[in-house]
Tab-separated table of C-alpha atoms and ligand atoms in Angstrom:
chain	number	residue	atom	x	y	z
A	1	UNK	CA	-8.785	15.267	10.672
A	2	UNK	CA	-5.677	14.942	13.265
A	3	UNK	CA	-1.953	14.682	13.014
A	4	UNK	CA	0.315	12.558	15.371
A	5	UNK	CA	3.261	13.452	14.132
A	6	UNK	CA	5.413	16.091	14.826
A	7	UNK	CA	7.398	16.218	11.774
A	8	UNK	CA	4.234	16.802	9.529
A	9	UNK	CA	3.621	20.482	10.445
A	10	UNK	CA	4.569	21.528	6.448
A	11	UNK	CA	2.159	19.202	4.932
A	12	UNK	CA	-1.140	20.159	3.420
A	13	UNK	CA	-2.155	21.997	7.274
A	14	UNK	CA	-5.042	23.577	4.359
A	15	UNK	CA	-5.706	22.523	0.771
A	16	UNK	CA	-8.187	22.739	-1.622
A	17	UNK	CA	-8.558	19.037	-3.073
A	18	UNK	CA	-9.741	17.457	-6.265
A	19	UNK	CA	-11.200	13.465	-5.713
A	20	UNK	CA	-8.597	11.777	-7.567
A	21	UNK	CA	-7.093	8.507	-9.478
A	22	UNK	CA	-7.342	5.086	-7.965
A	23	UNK	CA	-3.371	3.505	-7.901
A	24	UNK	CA	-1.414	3.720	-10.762
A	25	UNK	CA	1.401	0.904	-11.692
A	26	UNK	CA	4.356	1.611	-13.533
A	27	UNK	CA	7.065	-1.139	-14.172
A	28	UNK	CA	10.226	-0.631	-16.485
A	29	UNK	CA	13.179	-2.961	-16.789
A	30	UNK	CA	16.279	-1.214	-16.389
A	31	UNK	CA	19.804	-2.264	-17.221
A	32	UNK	CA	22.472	-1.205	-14.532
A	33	UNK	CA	24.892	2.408	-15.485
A	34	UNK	CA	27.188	0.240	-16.093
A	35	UNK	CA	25.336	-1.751	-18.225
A	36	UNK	CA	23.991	1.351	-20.512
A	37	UNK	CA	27.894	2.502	-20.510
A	38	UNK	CA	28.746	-0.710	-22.064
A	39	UNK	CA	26.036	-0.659	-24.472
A	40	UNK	CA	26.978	2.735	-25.612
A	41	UNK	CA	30.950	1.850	-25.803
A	42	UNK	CA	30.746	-1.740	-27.511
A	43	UNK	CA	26.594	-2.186	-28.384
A	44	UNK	CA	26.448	-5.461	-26.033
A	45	UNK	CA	23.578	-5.986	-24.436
A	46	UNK	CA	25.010	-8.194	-21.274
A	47	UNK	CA	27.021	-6.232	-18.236
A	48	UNK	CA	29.845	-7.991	-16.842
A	49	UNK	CA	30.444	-8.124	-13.284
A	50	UNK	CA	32.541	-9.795	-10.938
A	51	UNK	CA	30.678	-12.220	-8.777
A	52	UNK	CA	33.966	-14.119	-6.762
A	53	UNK	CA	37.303	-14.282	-6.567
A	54	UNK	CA	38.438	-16.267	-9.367
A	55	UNK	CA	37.371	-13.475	-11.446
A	56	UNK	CA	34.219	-15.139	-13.022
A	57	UNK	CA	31.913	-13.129	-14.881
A	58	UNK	CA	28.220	-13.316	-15.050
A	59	UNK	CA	25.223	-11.174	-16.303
A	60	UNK	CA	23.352	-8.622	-14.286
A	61	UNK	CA	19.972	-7.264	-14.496
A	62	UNK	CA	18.463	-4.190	-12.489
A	63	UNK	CA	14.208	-4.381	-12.448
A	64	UNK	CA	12.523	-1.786	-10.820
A	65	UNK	CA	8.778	-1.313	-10.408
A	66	UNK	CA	6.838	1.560	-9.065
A	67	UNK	CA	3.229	2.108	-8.204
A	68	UNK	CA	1.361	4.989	-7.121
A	69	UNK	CA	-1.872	5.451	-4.669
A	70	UNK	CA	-3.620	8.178	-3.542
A	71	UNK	CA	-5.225	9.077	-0.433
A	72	UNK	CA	-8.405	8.822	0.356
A	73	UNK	CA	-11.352	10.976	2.543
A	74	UNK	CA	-14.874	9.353	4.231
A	75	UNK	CA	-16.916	12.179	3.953
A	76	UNK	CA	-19.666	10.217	6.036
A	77	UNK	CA	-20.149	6.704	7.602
A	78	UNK	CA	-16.506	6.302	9.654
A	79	UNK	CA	-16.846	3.693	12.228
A	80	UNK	CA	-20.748	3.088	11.581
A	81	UNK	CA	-18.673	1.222	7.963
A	82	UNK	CA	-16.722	-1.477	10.049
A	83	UNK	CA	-20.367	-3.120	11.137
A	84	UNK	CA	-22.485	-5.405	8.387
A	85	UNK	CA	-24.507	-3.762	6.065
A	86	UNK	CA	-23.569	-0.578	7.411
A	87	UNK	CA	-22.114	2.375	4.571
A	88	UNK	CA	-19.392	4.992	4.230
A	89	UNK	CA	-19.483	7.593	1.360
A	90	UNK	CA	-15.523	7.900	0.669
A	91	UNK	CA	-13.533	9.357	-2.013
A	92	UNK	CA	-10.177	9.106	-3.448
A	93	UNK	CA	-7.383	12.269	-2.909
A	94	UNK	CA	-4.888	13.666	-5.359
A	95	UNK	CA	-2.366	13.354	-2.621
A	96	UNK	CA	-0.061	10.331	-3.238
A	97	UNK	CA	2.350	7.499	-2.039
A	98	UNK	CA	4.984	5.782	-4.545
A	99	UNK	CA	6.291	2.729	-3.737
A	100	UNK	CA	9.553	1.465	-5.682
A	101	UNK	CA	10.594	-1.825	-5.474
A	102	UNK	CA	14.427	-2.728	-6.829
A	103	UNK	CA	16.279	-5.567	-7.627
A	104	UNK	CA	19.000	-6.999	-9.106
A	105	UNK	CA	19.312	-10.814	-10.749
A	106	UNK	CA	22.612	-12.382	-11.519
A	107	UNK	CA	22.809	-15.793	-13.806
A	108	UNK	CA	24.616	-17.075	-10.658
A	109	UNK	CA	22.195	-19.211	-8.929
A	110	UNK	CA	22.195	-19.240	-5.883
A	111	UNK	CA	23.455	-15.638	-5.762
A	112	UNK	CA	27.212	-16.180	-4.033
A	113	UNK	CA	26.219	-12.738	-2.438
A	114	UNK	CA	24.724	-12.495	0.858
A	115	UNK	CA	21.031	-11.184	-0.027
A	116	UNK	CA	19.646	-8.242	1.958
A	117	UNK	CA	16.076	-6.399	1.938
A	118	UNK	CA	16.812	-2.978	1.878
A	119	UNK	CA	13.875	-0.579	3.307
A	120	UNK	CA	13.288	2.680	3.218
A	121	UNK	CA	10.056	4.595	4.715
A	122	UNK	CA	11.282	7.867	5.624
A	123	UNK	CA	8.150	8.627	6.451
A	124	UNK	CA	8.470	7.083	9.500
A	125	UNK	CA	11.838	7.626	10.068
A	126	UNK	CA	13.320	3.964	8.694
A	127	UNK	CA	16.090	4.434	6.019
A	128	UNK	CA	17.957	2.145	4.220
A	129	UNK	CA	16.928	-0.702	7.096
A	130	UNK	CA	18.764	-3.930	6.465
A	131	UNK	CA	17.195	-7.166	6.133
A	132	UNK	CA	18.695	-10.171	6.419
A	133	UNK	CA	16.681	-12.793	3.677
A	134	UNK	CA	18.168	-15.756	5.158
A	135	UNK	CA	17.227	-14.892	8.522
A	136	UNK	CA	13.783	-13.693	7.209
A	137	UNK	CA	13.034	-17.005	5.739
A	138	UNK	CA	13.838	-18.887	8.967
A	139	UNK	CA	11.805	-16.523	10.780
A	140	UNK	CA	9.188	-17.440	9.090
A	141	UNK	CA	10.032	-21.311	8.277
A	142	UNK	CA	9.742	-20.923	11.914
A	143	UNK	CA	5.839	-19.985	11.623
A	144	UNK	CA	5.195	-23.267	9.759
A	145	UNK	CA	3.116	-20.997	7.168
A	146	UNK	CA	1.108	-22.841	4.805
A	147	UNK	CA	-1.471	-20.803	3.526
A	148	UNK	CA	-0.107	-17.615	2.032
A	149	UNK	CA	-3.725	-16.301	0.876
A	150	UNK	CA	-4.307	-12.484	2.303
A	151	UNK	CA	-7.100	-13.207	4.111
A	152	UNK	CA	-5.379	-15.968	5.790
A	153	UNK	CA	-1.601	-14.582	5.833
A	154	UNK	CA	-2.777	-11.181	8.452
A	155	UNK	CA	-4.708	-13.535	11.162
A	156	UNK	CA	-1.902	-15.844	11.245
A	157	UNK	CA	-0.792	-15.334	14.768
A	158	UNK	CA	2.564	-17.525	14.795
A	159	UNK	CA	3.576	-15.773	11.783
A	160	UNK	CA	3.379	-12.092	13.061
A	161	UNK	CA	4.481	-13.210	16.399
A	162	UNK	CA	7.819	-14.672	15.222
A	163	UNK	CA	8.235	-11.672	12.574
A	164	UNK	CA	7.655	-9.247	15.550
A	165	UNK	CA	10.540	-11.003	17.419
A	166	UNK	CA	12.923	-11.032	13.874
A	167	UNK	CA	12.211	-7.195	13.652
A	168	UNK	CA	13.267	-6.245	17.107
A	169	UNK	CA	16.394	-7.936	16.290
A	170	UNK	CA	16.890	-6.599	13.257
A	171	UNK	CA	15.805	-2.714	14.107
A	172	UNK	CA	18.275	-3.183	17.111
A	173	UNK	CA	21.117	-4.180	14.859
A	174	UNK	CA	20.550	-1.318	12.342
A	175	UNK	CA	19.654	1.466	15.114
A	176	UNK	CA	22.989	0.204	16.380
A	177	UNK	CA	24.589	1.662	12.758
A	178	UNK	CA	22.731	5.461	12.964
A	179	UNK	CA	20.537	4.226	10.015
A	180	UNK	CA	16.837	3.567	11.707
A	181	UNK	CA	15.002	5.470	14.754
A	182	UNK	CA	13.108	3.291	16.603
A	183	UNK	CA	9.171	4.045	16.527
A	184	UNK	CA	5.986	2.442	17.280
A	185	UNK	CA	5.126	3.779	13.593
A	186	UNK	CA	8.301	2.766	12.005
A	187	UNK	CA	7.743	-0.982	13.472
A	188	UNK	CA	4.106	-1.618	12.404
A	189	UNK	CA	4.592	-0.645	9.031
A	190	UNK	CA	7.779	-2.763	8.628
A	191	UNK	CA	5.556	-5.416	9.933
A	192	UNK	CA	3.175	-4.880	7.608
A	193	UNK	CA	6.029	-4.935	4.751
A	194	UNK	CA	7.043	-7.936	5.782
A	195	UNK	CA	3.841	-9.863	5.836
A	196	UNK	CA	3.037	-8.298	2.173
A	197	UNK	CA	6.608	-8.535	1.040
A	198	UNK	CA	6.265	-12.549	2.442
A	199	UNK	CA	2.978	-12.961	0.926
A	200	UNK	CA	3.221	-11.464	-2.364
A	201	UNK	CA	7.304	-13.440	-3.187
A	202	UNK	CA	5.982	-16.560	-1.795
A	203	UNK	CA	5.948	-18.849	-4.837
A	204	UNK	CA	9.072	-16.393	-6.243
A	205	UNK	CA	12.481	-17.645	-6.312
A	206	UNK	CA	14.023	-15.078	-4.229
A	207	UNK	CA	17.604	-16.725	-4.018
A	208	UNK	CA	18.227	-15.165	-7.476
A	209	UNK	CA	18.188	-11.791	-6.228
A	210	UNK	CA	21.198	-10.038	-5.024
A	211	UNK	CA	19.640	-7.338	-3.278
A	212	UNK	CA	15.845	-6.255	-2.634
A	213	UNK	CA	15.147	-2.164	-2.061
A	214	UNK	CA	11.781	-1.024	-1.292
A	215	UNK	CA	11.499	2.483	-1.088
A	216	UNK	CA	8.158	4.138	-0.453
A	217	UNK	CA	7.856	8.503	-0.209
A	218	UNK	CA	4.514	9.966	0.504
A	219	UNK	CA	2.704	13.246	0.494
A	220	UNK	CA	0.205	12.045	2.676
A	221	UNK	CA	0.230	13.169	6.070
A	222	UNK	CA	0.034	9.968	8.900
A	223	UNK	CA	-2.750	9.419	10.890
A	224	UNK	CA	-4.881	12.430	9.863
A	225	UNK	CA	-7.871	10.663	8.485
A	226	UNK	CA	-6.169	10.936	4.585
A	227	UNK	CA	-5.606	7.582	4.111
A	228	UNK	CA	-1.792	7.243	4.956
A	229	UNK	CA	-1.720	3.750	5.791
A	230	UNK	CA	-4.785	2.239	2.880
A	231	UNK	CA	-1.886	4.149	-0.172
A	232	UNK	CA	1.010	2.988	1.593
A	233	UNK	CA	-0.407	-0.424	1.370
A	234	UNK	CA	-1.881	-0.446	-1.629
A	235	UNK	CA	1.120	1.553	-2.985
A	236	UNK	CA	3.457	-1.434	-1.313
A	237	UNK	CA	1.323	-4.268	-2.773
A	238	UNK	CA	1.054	-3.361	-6.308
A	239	UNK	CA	4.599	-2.804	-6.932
A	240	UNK	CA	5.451	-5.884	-5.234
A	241	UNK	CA	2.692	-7.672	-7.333
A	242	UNK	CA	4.067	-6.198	-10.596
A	243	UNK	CA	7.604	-6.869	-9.952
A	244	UNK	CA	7.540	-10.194	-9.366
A	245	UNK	CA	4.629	-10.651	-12.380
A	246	UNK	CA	1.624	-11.475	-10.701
A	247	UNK	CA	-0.132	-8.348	-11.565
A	248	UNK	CA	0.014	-7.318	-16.089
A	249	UNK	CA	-1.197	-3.686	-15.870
A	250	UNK	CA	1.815	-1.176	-16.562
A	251	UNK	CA	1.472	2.895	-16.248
A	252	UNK	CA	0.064	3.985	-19.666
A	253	UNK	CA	-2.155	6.980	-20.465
A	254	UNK	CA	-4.939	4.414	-19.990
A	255	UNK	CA	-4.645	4.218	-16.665
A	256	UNK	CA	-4.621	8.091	-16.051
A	257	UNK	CA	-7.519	7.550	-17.913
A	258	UNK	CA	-9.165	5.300	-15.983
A	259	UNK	CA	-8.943	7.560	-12.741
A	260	UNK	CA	-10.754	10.079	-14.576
A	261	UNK	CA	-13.107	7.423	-16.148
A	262	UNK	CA	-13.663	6.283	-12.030
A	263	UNK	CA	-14.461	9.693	-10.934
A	264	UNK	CA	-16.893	10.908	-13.629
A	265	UNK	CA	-18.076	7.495	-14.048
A	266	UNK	CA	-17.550	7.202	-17.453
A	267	UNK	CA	-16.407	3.494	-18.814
A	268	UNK	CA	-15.850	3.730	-22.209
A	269	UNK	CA	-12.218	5.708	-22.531
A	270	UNK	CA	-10.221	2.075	-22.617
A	271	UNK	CA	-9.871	-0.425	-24.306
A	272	UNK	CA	-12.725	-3.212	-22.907
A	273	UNK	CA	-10.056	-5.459	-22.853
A	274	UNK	CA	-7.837	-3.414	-20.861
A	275	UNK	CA	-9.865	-1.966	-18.660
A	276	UNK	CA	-11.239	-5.628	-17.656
A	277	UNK	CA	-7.351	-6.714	-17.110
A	278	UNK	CA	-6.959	-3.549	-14.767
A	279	UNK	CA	-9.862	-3.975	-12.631
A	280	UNK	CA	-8.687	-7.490	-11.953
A	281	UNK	CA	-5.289	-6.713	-11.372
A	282	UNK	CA	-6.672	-4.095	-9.271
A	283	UNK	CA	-9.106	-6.678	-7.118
A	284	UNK	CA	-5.630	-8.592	-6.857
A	285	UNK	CA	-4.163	-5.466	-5.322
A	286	UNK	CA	-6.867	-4.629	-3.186
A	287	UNK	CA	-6.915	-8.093	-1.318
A	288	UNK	CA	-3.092	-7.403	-0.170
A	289	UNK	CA	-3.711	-3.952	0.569
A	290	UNK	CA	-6.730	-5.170	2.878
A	291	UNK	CA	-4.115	-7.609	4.470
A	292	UNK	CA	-1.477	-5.052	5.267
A	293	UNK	CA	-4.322	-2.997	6.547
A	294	UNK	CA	-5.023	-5.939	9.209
A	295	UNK	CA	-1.816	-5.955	9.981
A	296	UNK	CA	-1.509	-2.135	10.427
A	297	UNK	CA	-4.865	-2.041	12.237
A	298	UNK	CA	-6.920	-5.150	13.089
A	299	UNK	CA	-10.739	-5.158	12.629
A	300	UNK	CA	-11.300	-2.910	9.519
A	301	UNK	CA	-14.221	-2.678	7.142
A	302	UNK	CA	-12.355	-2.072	3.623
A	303	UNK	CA	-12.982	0.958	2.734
A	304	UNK	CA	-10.019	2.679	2.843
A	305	UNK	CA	-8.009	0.593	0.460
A	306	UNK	CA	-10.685	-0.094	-1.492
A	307	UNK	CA	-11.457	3.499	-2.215
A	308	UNK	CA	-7.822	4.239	-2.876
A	309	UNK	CA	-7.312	1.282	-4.874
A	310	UNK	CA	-10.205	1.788	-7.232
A	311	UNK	CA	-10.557	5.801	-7.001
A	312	UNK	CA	-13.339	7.977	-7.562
A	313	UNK	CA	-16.551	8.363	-5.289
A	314	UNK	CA	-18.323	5.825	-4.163
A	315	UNK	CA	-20.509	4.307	-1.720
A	316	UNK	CA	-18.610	1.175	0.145
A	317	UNK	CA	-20.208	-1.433	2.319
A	318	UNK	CA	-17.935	-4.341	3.969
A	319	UNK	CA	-17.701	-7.076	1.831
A	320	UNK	CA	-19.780	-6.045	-1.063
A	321	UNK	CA	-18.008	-4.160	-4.463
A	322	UNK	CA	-18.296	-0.308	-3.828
A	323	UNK	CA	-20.615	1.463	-6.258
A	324	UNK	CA	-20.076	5.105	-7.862
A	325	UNK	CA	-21.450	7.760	-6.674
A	326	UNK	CA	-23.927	9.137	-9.167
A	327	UNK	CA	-23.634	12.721	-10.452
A	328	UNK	CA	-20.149	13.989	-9.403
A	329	UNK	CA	-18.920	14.487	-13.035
A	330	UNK	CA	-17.744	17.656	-12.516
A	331	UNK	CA	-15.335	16.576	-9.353
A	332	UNK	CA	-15.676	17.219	-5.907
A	333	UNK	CA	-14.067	20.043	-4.700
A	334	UNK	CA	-13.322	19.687	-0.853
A	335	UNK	CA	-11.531	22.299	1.164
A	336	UNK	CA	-9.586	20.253	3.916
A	337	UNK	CA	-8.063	21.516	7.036
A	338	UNK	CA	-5.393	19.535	9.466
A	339	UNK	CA	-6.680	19.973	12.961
A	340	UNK	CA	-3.286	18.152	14.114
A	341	UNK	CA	-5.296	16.468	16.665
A	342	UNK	CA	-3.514	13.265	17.669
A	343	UNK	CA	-5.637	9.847	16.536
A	344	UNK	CA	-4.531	6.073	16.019
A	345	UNK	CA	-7.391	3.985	13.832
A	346	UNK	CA	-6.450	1.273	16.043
A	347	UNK	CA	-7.591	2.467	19.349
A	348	UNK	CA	-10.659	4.403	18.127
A	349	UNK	CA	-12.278	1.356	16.793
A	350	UNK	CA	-11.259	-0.902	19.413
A	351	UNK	CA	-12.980	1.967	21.970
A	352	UNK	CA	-15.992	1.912	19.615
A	353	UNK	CA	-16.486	-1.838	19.241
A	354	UNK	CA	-16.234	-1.518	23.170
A	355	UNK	CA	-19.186	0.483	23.014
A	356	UNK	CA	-21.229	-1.373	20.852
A	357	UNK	CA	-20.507	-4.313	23.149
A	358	UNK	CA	-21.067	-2.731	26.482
A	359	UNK	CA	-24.515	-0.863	24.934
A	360	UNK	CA	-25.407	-2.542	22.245
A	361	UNK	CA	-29.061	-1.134	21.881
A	362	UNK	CA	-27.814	2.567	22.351
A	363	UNK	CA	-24.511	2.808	19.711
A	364	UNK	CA	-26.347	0.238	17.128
A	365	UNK	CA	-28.826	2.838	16.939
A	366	UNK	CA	-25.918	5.494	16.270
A	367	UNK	CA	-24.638	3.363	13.487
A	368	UNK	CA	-28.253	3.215	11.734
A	369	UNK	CA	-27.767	6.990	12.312
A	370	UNK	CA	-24.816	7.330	10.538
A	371	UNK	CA	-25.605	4.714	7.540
A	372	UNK	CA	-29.206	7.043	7.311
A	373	UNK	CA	-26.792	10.444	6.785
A	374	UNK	CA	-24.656	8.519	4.098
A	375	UNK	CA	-28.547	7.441	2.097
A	376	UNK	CA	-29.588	11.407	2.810
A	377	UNK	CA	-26.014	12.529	1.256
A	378	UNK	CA	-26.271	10.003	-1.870
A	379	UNK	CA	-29.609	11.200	-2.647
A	380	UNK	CA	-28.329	14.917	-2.342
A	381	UNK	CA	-25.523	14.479	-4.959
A	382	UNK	CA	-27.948	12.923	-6.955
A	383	UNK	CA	-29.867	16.094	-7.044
A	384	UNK	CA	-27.143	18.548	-7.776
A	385	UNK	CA	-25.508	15.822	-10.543
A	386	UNK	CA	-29.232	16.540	-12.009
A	387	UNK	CA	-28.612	20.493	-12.325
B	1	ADP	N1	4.387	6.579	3.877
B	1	ADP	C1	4.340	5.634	4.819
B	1	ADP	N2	5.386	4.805	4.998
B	1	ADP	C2	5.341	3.851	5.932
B	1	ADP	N3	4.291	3.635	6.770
B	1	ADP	C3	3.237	4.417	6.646
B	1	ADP	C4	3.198	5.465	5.676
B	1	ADP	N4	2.027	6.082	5.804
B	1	ADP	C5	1.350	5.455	6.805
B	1	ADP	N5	2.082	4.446	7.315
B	1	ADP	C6	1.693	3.540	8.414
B	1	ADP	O1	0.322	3.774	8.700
B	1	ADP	C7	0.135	4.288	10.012
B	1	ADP	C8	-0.918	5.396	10.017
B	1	ADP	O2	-2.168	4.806	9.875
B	1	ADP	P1	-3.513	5.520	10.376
B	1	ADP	O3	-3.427	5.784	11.839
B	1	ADP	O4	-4.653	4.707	9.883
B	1	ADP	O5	-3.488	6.869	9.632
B	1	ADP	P2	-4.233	7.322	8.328
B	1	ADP	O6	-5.563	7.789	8.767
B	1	ADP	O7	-3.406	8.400	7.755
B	1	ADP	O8	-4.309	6.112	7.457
B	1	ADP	C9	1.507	4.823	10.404
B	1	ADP	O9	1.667	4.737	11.798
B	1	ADP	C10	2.472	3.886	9.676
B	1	ADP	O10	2.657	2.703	10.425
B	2	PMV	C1	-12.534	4.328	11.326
B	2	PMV	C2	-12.692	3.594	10.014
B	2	PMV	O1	-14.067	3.659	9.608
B	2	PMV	C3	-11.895	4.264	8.890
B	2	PMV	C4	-10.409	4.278	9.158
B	2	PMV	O2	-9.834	5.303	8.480
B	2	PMV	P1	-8.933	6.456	9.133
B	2	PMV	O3	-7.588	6.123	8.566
B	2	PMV	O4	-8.967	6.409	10.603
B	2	PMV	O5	-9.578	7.660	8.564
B	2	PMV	C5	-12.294	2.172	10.201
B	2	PMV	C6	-12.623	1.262	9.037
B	2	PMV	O6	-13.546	1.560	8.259
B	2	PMV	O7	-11.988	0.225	8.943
């Protein structure tokens, strides 16, 4: 495990760590303060707000939706994973990342309010960054975008070119007010918000928003191996999913339940019904999150946001549905230590793919190596799950 950044010294440098629950959704509707107040005072149910000059009055409504993620380790097959047929053994964390997403609608349509994205990843130092949706939408009118698909939407060159150029703009403008530090970090992952936020709003009226936030914390230290980027992503893409209703699963007990039902493989704690809805929201979910991981990171096998997104232990192998580990009822308990060694996913597969192209007959053979220590660790868990 390594850690690039500075400002992480405090986090988990040694913890003892339980595998944990795949991402958890929770949406509420939300009237504004002054909404409540009114209620309270005079029982209606509609606050007033001034939306021009001539003093006309309309209705506003706040909506916020969260979802939680957790990290995730690869106890064996990193690297090996991103080549066919090739797998990792990975597990899910009980570290997480919340994302919140915020907005208000106004029965003024179009909103007579300009309409700004507001984005906050203090995690890599961006706060309250202001985005401009009109500008936004040109930038990416500009693209000529037809196919907003995730598989399509994170190879689409013109698009992430011409979003790259909007964001310099726009991170100049707000580093220019004290709000934003400028980062390599900061920049990819508000790339990678963009292209989900884009991708996931597409067919959503937007113009009836007055403002957007999008606040995500995390406890996750970035780029040590835990799986920063897969539960921001997956974190980002199911609460953008749920609040603009393309996703149905809402934080109940039943989900908690189904991260422990993922871990010890055991099915039958939900509803059928239920838990069928939640593993396709949850496919849903993972697609986006696999698309922001593109973004964040080009060639990459899955695993990471797959493991996050549906929890527990399992066994993943590119483009096939991961399959639990067998007996790991008990948990896994995993004593992890931050070496603070600096690493970027990016360059260390690029320098491995490299490799497999400069000596292909040497590093395939590694890979078989490494998929062979995954098989010997399955069938070892096996064993002890037997005692
Ligand atoms: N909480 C977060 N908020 C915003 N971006 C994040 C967050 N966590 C991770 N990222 C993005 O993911 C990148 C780290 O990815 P990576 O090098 O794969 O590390 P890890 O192994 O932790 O996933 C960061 O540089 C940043 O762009
Ligand atoms: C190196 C790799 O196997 C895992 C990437 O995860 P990490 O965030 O570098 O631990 C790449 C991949 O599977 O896509």
């Amino acid at each position: 495990m390594s850690n690039k950044k500075k400002g992480n010294k405090n986090k988990t440098p040694r913890s003892n760590k339980r595998a944990a629950s795949p991402a958890a959704v929770n949406t509420k509707d939300r009237e504004t303060k002054r909404r409540n107040k009114q209620r309270q005072e005079s029982g209606t149910t509609v606050a007033a707000i001034r939306t021009d000059n001539s003093s006309k009055i309309s209705s506003l409504t706040t909506r916020t939706s969260s979802a939680t993620a957790p990290g995730k380790l690869i106890l064996f097959g990193e690297h090996a994973v991103v080549y066919k047929d090739k797998r990792a053994l990975a597990c899910a964390l009980d570290l997480s990342t919340t994302t919140t997403v915020s907005s208000s609608t106004t029965t003024d349509i179009p909103s007579p309010l300009p309409v700004f994205l507001i984005i906050s990843l203090p995690e890599v130092s961006i706060i309250d960054l202001r985005v401009n949706l009109t500008d936004l939408q040109s930038a990416f009118e500009n693209s000529k975008t037809t196919d907003f698909s995730p598989e399509v939407l994170s190879r689409n060159k013109l698009l992430i070119d011409s979003l790259e150029q909007f964001l310099d703009a726009t991170i100049a403008v707000n580093v220019s007010q004290n709000t934003v530090e400028s980062t390599a970090t900061g920049r990819r992952a508000l790339l990678t918000l963009l292209v989900l936020y884009i991708g996931i709003t597409s067919t959503t009226p937007t113009t009836q928003f007055m403002d957007i936030k999008i606040h995500t914390t995390s406890k996750i230290p970035t780029g040590s191996g835990l799986g920063s980027s897969a539960s921001f992503c997956v974190s980002l893409a199911a609460a953008l999913l749920r609040h603009v209703n393309k996703i149905s699963s809402t934080e109940t007990a039943a989900i908690t339940k189904t991260s422990a039902t993922n871990t010890n493989g055991n099915t039958t704690s939900i509803p059928e019904n239920q838990h069928r809805q939640q593993q396709l929201d949850r496919t849903v979910i993972n697609a986006w999150a696999l698309c922001g991981e593109t973004v964040l990171h080009g060639l990459v096998s899955g695993v990471d946001n797959t493991v996050v997104c549906f929890g527990g232990v399992n066994v993943y192998v590119k483009g096939c549905e991961m399959m639990q580990v067998q007996g790991l009822a008990g948990g896994l308990r995993m004593l992890i230590t931050n070496t603070k060694v600096e690493k970027d996913t990016k360059k260390q597969v690029g320098i491995v793919s490299g490799r497999m192209e400069a000596m292909e007959g040497v590093v395939s053979k590694l890979v078989d190596a490494v998929d062979a220590v995954v098989g010997e660790a399955c069938r070892v868990f096996k064993e002890y799950g037997k005692r």
